[in-house]
Amino acid sequence: MDRRADEHTGATERTGDGDRVEPLPRIPCATYRLQLNKEFPLTAAQEVIPYLRELGVSDVYASPILAARPGSVHGYDVVDHAHVNAELGGDEAFEAFGQATQREGLGIVVDVVPNHMCVQGHLNAWWMDVLEHGPSSPYANHFDIDWRPPKAALAGRVLLPILGDQYGRVLENDLRIEFHDGAFRAVLPYAWFPLAPRSWMEILSIAIEHLRSKVEPDATALLEMESIATALSHLPHRSEVDPDRVRERRREAHIVGQRLLQLIQNEAPAAALSAALTVVNGHKGDPRSFDTMERLLADQAYRLSFWRVASDEINYRRFFDINELAAIRVENPEVFEAVHGSTLRFAAAGWLTGLRIDHVDGLYDPHKYLHDLQSAWKAATGQSGYVVVEKILGPGETLPEDWPVAGTTGYDFLNLVLGLFVDPNAARPLRALASGLAEGPTRYDDVVLHSKRLVIEASMSSELTVLARRLDRISEQHRYSRDFTLNNLQNALAQVIAGFGVYRTYIRDADTTPSQRDELAVERAIRYARRHNPATSAAVFDFIRDVLLLRDPEGLSFEQAAERREFVLKLQQVTGPIMAKGLEDTAFYRYHPLAALNEVGGEPDHFGTTIQAFHQTQKERWEQTPYTMCATATHDTKRGEDTRLRIATLSEMPAAWRRSVERWFALNDRLATSLPNGRGPTRSEEHFIYQTLVGTWPIEGLSAAPNYLDRLLAYIEKALKEAKQNTSWIAPNEPHDQAVKDFISQLLDSGKSPEFLADFERFVRKAQWAGYWNGLSQVILKLTSPGVPDIYQGTEFWDLSLVDPDNRRGVDYARRRSMLADLQSEFAANPKTLIESLLASPHDARIKLWILHRGLLARRQHSQALVHGQYVPLEVAGDRNEQAVAFARVQEQHAIIVVVGRFFTRFANQLKRPVGEVWGQTSVQLPKHLEGCSLTNLLTNENLQPTAEGTLMLGEVFAHFPVALLVTQATAARP
């Protein structure tokens, strides 16, 4: 898809024949992400729309809106695609929300979850039907279930690893069978499950015997109950898959259930059924009395099990390793239509202007899915859709060119910009500090490999087992591979998966050869696995490589070749979750020389981005994906956008950081706890804690942030359990957990750690001030770089949050709305006075809100340049040339000049006001056609005049403000 558009809306593209004009997507000018939930429903979001319009965004970017698990705080646990979540207000609330955005001239980009559904509880009608009817359910193929797993006892059944204890103990203490609303169910205190209608005979046979002892043989009640039992015995078995017979079973089962419900309105049959349930439910202390219940449950299309069994035996694909989120087969046209029906209906009504696709790497065939989605959107709206995908790009990786999308959700941009604020000279000293404290491997690659192997073995071994057995069957196809054992194949396959440097490849079932990028990714993974496993036969790795690269031996049947393709596509769905869990949720919490780099899509061992590399990547973005998203914070980022930049300042002062950490180690050693296996916290964990304190230290101090300690404790607990070194979610180490909590609590207690707190506050003050100016530069870069800037909710103020749920807290929009109105009034009255005030007190966040607002208005007023314009790097020369980044966005006669600073700690005593003459003789060279133009700074309304040679002195550009957004006066109409 050609990703260029001529206008913000109503853009068109001429087709190859030169005659027909094809509508292109409406390109958002800027989006604002809202996290909808029960505490912030659509009615509350609707009240915010006028503020968002005034702020300057063009589109609301909403979290998933469809019916989710009750109490969901994020919406990714969808249970019903047909309706808007009732906790958000339902369909009517969304209709009102859509109409309100239209009145304000805003669009809506909505988050779509096509990969999985929540199967916890009973609200997912598809899943409950599968549990009741097994493989014959019309929804059996909606989920990615292996109905023929290796374990014979699971054939035709779904493993449900939801029990909090071993099955036998739960059976005898917590499970009960009940009759409710015309059906029998197995009930736990926290969930219930349907019983297959034919299996009801186990219960009714007991009830009939009881009733016979109480009434005459020809009693109507007895005859009816016997008739019901006979009807149940004639129901088609759940293995029956003929559609007509399946419909008959479902219809007759409902009728039988209603007959029984009507029958027990009478006293005698009701007593008989109650007596039968008493027998079935057993008696505590008498294990044999539970045999009937066990037989009954053994006759179901599911098998209840202890939750720890999931990693080895689960037979449905999950979202990562979350048992409650079952993968769906959106490649099935019926599933695709059901998943997107409501979304497309809203698009046809004109309320939706774009889509964000969650976890695209989890899909069976992303290419086909995205093309199907564009076709469906076009059928609903008459034009192509603005679509971005949640896709984490590895080093040097780009999106497949044939995907009909505008780009990604912005992690690549986040890490590109972050690199500008990290001094590469700090790499060696910061690595040395962290290496001396490490508890395991010290090389980053080794940490990642160890972490991925751990995830494969500990939480996703069942997925590996399924793949290995598929591969074992494939090995039997040819004499060259038939002698490979299942064990050898499984071990080798695990090493290859661990060796992948990208989240997944994108080979399709119709391909005869992989793309060059996919071939390279596979070859690298094979080489990596061989290098780290020299004792494993090279022939096994050669076989796996040939399968993954579609190199089939001669003589295969069509079915055998298809089995190989199926294996490749299934493996591609597994490598992504293993990479994510191993890298983001394990290695990132183990390896942290500079924690700012440990971000989604980031490279913790890559320190800094040169200005030249930044410009080159920006030019490539403009050429390839000019309308991709530019994000600096999302609901999934590991740290808030300003938390990250504060920590990045440590790279500017590594020697001072090391001295401080060593001093704090000595000061606070008394707060640690001696444990049988070492110290709590370890030195590495303590180092991580100090970095976190630097990033999140409250602007007004501890006394002004009463909930800071609780937030910090929750975050550190999550971080250490994700690291899986001294504790974990699966196997909590309570003594270690408590020791860390005690350490942090005492650390922040002014009565117990006054010397540390005083010393720390002196140190962090420098990081705070540098962080302010970093934050302003980042905002301007986001608003002016190629792509669509996305503002995460609440980040108009300083964002010192941590990973979810900390970054999903409620936002005070009343305060933001009021502050914005005051800023607008003050600027209209006296721009110079406002700018001076903002510069003097950056801590109050008004300065960040102001430049965000002015920048968004500039995008709206100068969209030709800032939305569609070419990216032109500008040269910075002089004594501080490495401290400034400059470029232009140019579209014909429209031009915007962007200049921002970095590495502000180098200003020493001028850190609190990095403006004016501190920039010395540093200058920016303008493009030739702008050399004679006068310029206006859209942030301050100041006018500037370049020299005769077309240069701008940074002392003038930054005379009163440390960032600049300059427009030629010919196009400088006030936004």
mmCIF file of N, CA and C in Angstrom, residues 636-700:
data_model
loop_
_atom_site.group_PDB
_atom_site.id
_atom_site.type_symbol
_atom_site.label_atom_id
_atom_site.label_comp_id
_atom_site.label_asym_id
_atom_site.label_seq_id
_atom_site.Cartn_x
_atom_site.Cartn_y
_atom_site.Cartn_z
ATOM 1 N N ASP A 636 2.100 -0.420 27.937
ATOM 2 C CA ASP A 636 2.978 -1.563 28.129
ATOM 3 C C ASP A 636 4.435 -1.192 28.346
ATOM 4 N N THR A 637 4.780 0.085 28.318
ATOM 5 C CA THR A 637 6.176 0.446 28.507
ATOM 6 C C THR A 637 6.627 0.138 29.928
ATOM 7 N N LYS A 638 7.921 -0.112 30.074
ATOM 8 C CA LYS A 638 8.470 -0.526 31.364
ATOM 9 C C LYS A 638 8.606 0.641 32.339
ATOM 10 N N ARG A 639 8.708 1.845 31.788
ATOM 11 C CA ARG A 639 8.855 3.040 32.616
ATOM 12 C C ARG A 639 8.167 4.210 31.940
ATOM 13 N N GLY A 640 7.753 5.195 32.757
ATOM 14 C CA GLY A 640 7.178 6.402 32.207
ATOM 15 C C GLY A 640 8.192 7.145 31.359
ATOM 16 N N GLU A 641 7.715 7.992 30.449
ATOM 17 C CA GLU A 641 8.618 8.627 29.500
ATOM 18 C C GLU A 641 9.620 9.551 30.177
ATOM 19 N N ASP A 642 9.272 10.151 31.294
ATOM 20 C CA ASP A 642 10.216 11.023 32.002
ATOM 21 C C ASP A 642 11.034 10.253 33.031
ATOM 22 N N THR A 643 10.501 9.170 33.554
ATOM 23 C CA THR A 643 11.294 8.262 34.386
ATOM 24 C C THR A 643 12.498 7.773 33.585
ATOM 25 N N ARG A 644 12.239 7.360 32.370
ATOM 26 C CA ARG A 644 13.278 6.816 31.500
ATOM 27 C C ARG A 644 14.372 7.852 31.222
ATOM 28 N N LEU A 645 13.959 9.081 30.929
ATOM 29 C CA LEU A 645 14.936 10.110 30.583
ATOM 30 C C LEU A 645 15.743 10.566 31.789
ATOM 31 N N ARG A 646 15.145 10.535 32.961
ATOM 32 C CA ARG A 646 15.901 10.854 34.169
ATOM 33 C C ARG A 646 17.022 9.843 34.387
ATOM 34 N N ILE A 647 16.678 8.563 34.277
ATOM 35 C CA ILE A 647 17.690 7.520 34.460
ATOM 36 C C ILE A 647 18.770 7.641 33.392
ATOM 37 N N ALA A 648 18.375 8.058 32.186
ATOM 38 C CA ALA A 648 19.348 8.213 31.104
ATOM 39 C C ALA A 648 20.431 9.221 31.456
ATOM 40 N N THR A 649 20.135 10.209 32.308
ATOM 41 C CA THR A 649 21.142 11.206 32.670
ATOM 42 C C THR A 649 22.316 10.590 33.416
ATOM 43 N N LEU A 650 22.138 9.384 33.977
ATOM 44 C CA LEU A 650 23.249 8.724 34.660
ATOM 45 C C LEU A 650 24.382 8.425 33.688
ATOM 46 N N SER A 651 24.047 8.276 32.405
ATOM 47 C CA SER A 651 25.087 8.028 31.404
ATOM 48 C C SER A 651 25.978 9.246 31.201
ATOM 49 N N GLU A 652 25.518 10.404 31.631
ATOM 50 C CA GLU A 652 26.316 11.624 31.518
ATOM 51 C C GLU A 652 27.257 11.792 32.699
ATOM 52 N N MET A 653 27.076 11.020 33.745
ATOM 53 C CA MET A 653 27.901 11.161 34.948
ATOM 54 C C MET A 653 28.188 9.796 35.571
ATOM 55 N N PRO A 654 28.774 8.875 34.801
ATOM 56 C CA PRO A 654 28.979 7.507 35.307
ATOM 57 C C PRO A 654 29.915 7.427 36.503
ATOM 58 N N ALA A 655 30.956 8.275 36.529
ATOM 59 C CA ALA A 655 31.892 8.224 37.657
ATOM 60 C C ALA A 655 31.210 8.678 38.946
ATOM 61 N N ALA A 656 30.458 9.761 38.847
ATOM 62 C CA ALA A 656 29.734 10.253 40.026
ATOM 63 C C ALA A 656 28.698 9.238 40.475
ATOM 64 N N TRP A 657 28.063 8.580 39.524
ATOM 65 C CA TRP A 657 27.071 7.554 39.856
ATOM 66 C C TRP A 657 27.717 6.393 40.598
ATOM 67 N N ARG A 658 28.850 5.937 40.099
ATOM 68 C CA ARG A 658 29.508 4.802 40.761
ATOM 69 C C ARG A 658 29.920 5.167 42.182
ATOM 70 N N ARG A 659 30.509 6.356 42.361
ATOM 71 C CA ARG A 659 30.913 6.768 43.705
ATOM 72 C C ARG A 659 29.713 6.835 44.646
ATOM 73 N N SER A 660 28.604 7.340 44.118
ATOM 74 C CA SER A 660 27.403 7.457 44.945
ATOM 75 C C SER A 660 26.856 6.084 45.326
ATOM 76 N N VAL A 661 26.790 5.193 44.362
ATOM 77 C CA VAL A 661 26.268 3.847 44.637
ATOM 78 C C VAL A 661 27.134 3.137 45.668
ATOM 79 N N GLU A 662 28.432 3.233 45.504
ATOM 80 C CA GLU A 662 29.317 2.574 46.472
ATOM 81 C C GLU A 662 29.164 3.183 47.866
ATOM 82 N N ARG A 663 28.967 4.497 47.919
ATOM 83 C CA ARG A 663 28.737 5.154 49.208
ATOM 84 C C ARG A 663 27.424 4.681 49.828
ATOM 85 N N TRP A 664 26.392 4.533 48.992
ATOM 86 C CA TRP A 664 25.091 4.084 49.497
ATOM 87 C C TRP A 664 25.132 2.618 49.923
ATOM 88 N N PHE A 665 25.921 1.816 49.198
ATOM 89 C CA PHE A 665 26.097 0.428 49.618
ATOM 90 C C PHE A 665 26.604 0.378 51.064
ATOM 91 N N ALA A 666 27.615 1.206 51.340
ATOM 92 C CA ALA A 666 28.203 1.202 52.686
ATOM 93 C C ALA A 666 27.227 1.738 53.722
ATOM 94 N N LEU A 667 26.516 2.821 53.356
ATOM 95 C CA LEU A 667 25.571 3.431 54.295
ATOM 96 C C LEU A 667 24.428 2.491 54.653
ATOM 97 N N ASN A 668 23.953 1.731 53.661
ATOM 98 C CA ASN A 668 22.699 0.994 53.827
ATOM 99 C C ASN A 668 22.877 -0.504 54.043
ATOM 100 N N ASP A 669 24.122 -0.934 54.174
ATOM 101 C CA ASP A 669 24.347 -2.364 54.377
ATOM 102 C C ASP A 669 23.635 -2.865 55.631
ATOM 103 N N ARG A 670 23.520 -2.007 56.630
ATOM 104 C CA ARG A 670 22.865 -2.375 57.885
ATOM 105 C C ARG A 670 21.382 -2.662 57.704
ATOM 106 N N LEU A 671 20.792 -2.184 56.585
ATOM 107 C CA LEU A 671 19.360 -2.378 56.359
ATOM 108 C C LEU A 671 19.046 -3.717 55.691
ATOM 109 N N ALA A 672 20.055 -4.353 55.125
ATOM 110 C CA ALA A 672 19.842 -5.626 54.437
ATOM 111 C C ALA A 672 19.694 -6.761 55.443
ATOM 112 N N THR A 673 19.140 -7.867 54.976
ATOM 113 C CA THR A 673 18.899 -9.036 55.836
ATOM 114 C C THR A 673 19.772 -10.193 55.376
ATOM 115 N N SER A 674 20.436 -10.851 56.326
ATOM 116 C CA SER A 674 21.208 -12.053 56.003
ATOM 117 C C SER A 674 20.253 -13.233 55.895
ATOM 118 N N LEU A 675 20.324 -13.916 54.771
ATOM 119 C CA LEU A 675 19.448 -15.058 54.508
ATOM 120 C C LEU A 675 20.301 -16.305 54.296
ATOM 121 N N PRO A 676 19.704 -17.497 54.412
ATOM 122 C CA PRO A 676 20.483 -18.733 54.249
ATOM 123 C C PRO A 676 21.249 -18.800 52.929
ATOM 124 N N ASN A 677 20.672 -18.220 51.871
ATOM 125 C CA ASN A 677 21.318 -18.293 50.562
ATOM 126 C C ASN A 677 21.953 -16.975 50.137
ATOM 127 N N GLY A 678 22.190 -16.086 51.112
ATOM 128 C CA GLY A 678 22.827 -14.828 50.749
ATOM 129 C C GLY A 678 22.208 -13.643 51.450
ATOM 130 N N ARG A 679 22.097 -12.556 50.713
ATOM 131 C CA ARG A 679 21.692 -11.279 51.276
ATOM 132 C C ARG A 679 20.419 -10.815 50.587
ATOM 133 N N GLY A 680 19.527 -10.185 51.357
ATOM 134 C CA GLY A 680 18.322 -9.637 50.775
ATOM 135 C C GLY A 680 18.204 -8.141 51.071
ATOM 136 N N PRO A 681 18.234 -7.274 50.050
ATOM 137 C CA PRO A 681 18.399 -7.593 48.631
ATOM 138 C C PRO A 681 19.854 -7.876 48.279
ATOM 139 N N THR A 682 20.070 -8.526 47.133
ATOM 140 C CA THR A 682 21.435 -8.690 46.641
ATOM 141 C C THR A 682 21.955 -7.321 46.201
ATOM 142 N N ARG A 683 23.251 -7.241 45.976
ATOM 143 C CA ARG A 683 23.829 -5.970 45.530
ATOM 144 C C ARG A 683 23.266 -5.558 44.166
ATOM 145 N N SER A 684 23.060 -6.514 43.291
ATOM 146 C CA SER A 684 22.493 -6.192 41.973
ATOM 147 C C SER A 684 21.080 -5.638 42.115
ATOM 148 N N GLU A 685 20.287 -6.256 42.991
ATOM 149 C CA GLU A 685 18.933 -5.758 43.225
ATOM 150 C C GLU A 685 18.968 -4.366 43.846
ATOM 151 N N GLU A 686 19.911 -4.143 44.750
ATOM 152 C CA GLU A 686 20.035 -2.838 45.393
ATOM 153 C C GLU A 686 20.402 -1.771 44.360
ATOM 154 N N HIS A 687 21.311 -2.109 43.458
ATOM 155 C CA HIS A 687 21.689 -1.199 42.374
ATOM 156 C C HIS A 687 20.465 -0.852 41.526
ATOM 157 N N PHE A 688 19.632 -1.832 41.247
ATOM 158 C CA PHE A 688 18.409 -1.615 40.481
ATOM 159 C C PHE A 688 17.454 -0.687 41.245
ATOM 160 N N ILE A 689 17.369 -0.877 42.535
ATOM 161 C CA ILE A 689 16.507 -0.027 43.370
ATOM 162 C C ILE A 689 16.959 1.425 43.291
ATOM 163 N N TYR A 690 18.258 1.665 43.378
ATOM 164 C CA TYR A 690 18.759 3.044 43.329
ATOM 165 C C TYR A 690 18.457 3.696 41.978
ATOM 166 N N GLN A 691 18.595 2.948 40.896
ATOM 167 C CA GLN A 691 18.249 3.509 39.581
ATOM 168 C C GLN A 691 16.770 3.862 39.515
ATOM 169 N N THR A 692 15.960 2.995 40.102
ATOM 170 C CA THR A 692 14.515 3.253 40.102
ATOM 171 C C THR A 692 14.194 4.504 40.918
ATOM 172 N N LEU A 693 14.885 4.691 42.017
ATOM 173 C CA LEU A 693 14.677 5.895 42.824
ATOM 174 C C LEU A 693 15.046 7.150 42.031
ATOM 175 N N VAL A 694 16.141 7.097 41.306
ATOM 176 C CA VAL A 694 16.543 8.250 40.491
ATOM 177 C C VAL A 694 15.436 8.603 39.500
ATOM 178 N N GLY A 695 14.884 7.592 38.859
ATOM 179 C CA GLY A 695 13.883 7.839 37.828
ATOM 180 C C GLY A 695 12.548 8.321 38.345
ATOM 181 N N THR A 696 12.197 7.942 39.565
ATOM 182 C CA THR A 696 10.839 8.195 40.039
ATOM 183 C C THR A 696 10.767 9.116 41.248
ATOM 184 N N TRP A 697 11.892 9.612 41.724
ATOM 185 C CA TRP A 697 11.884 10.407 42.951
ATOM 186 C C TRP A 697 10.900 11.562 42.825
ATOM 187 N N PRO A 698 9.968 11.682 43.776
ATOM 188 C CA PRO A 698 8.917 12.704 43.665
ATOM 189 C C PRO A 698 9.511 14.105 43.521
ATOM 190 N N ILE A 699 8.941 14.879 42.607
ATOM 191 C CA ILE A 699 9.454 16.218 42.328
ATOM 192 C C ILE A 699 9.429 17.094 43.566
ATOM 193 N N GLU A 700 8.382 16.985 44.351
ATOM 194 C CA GLU A 700 8.246 17.823 45.552
ATOM 195 C C GLU A 700 8.785 17.138 46.809
#
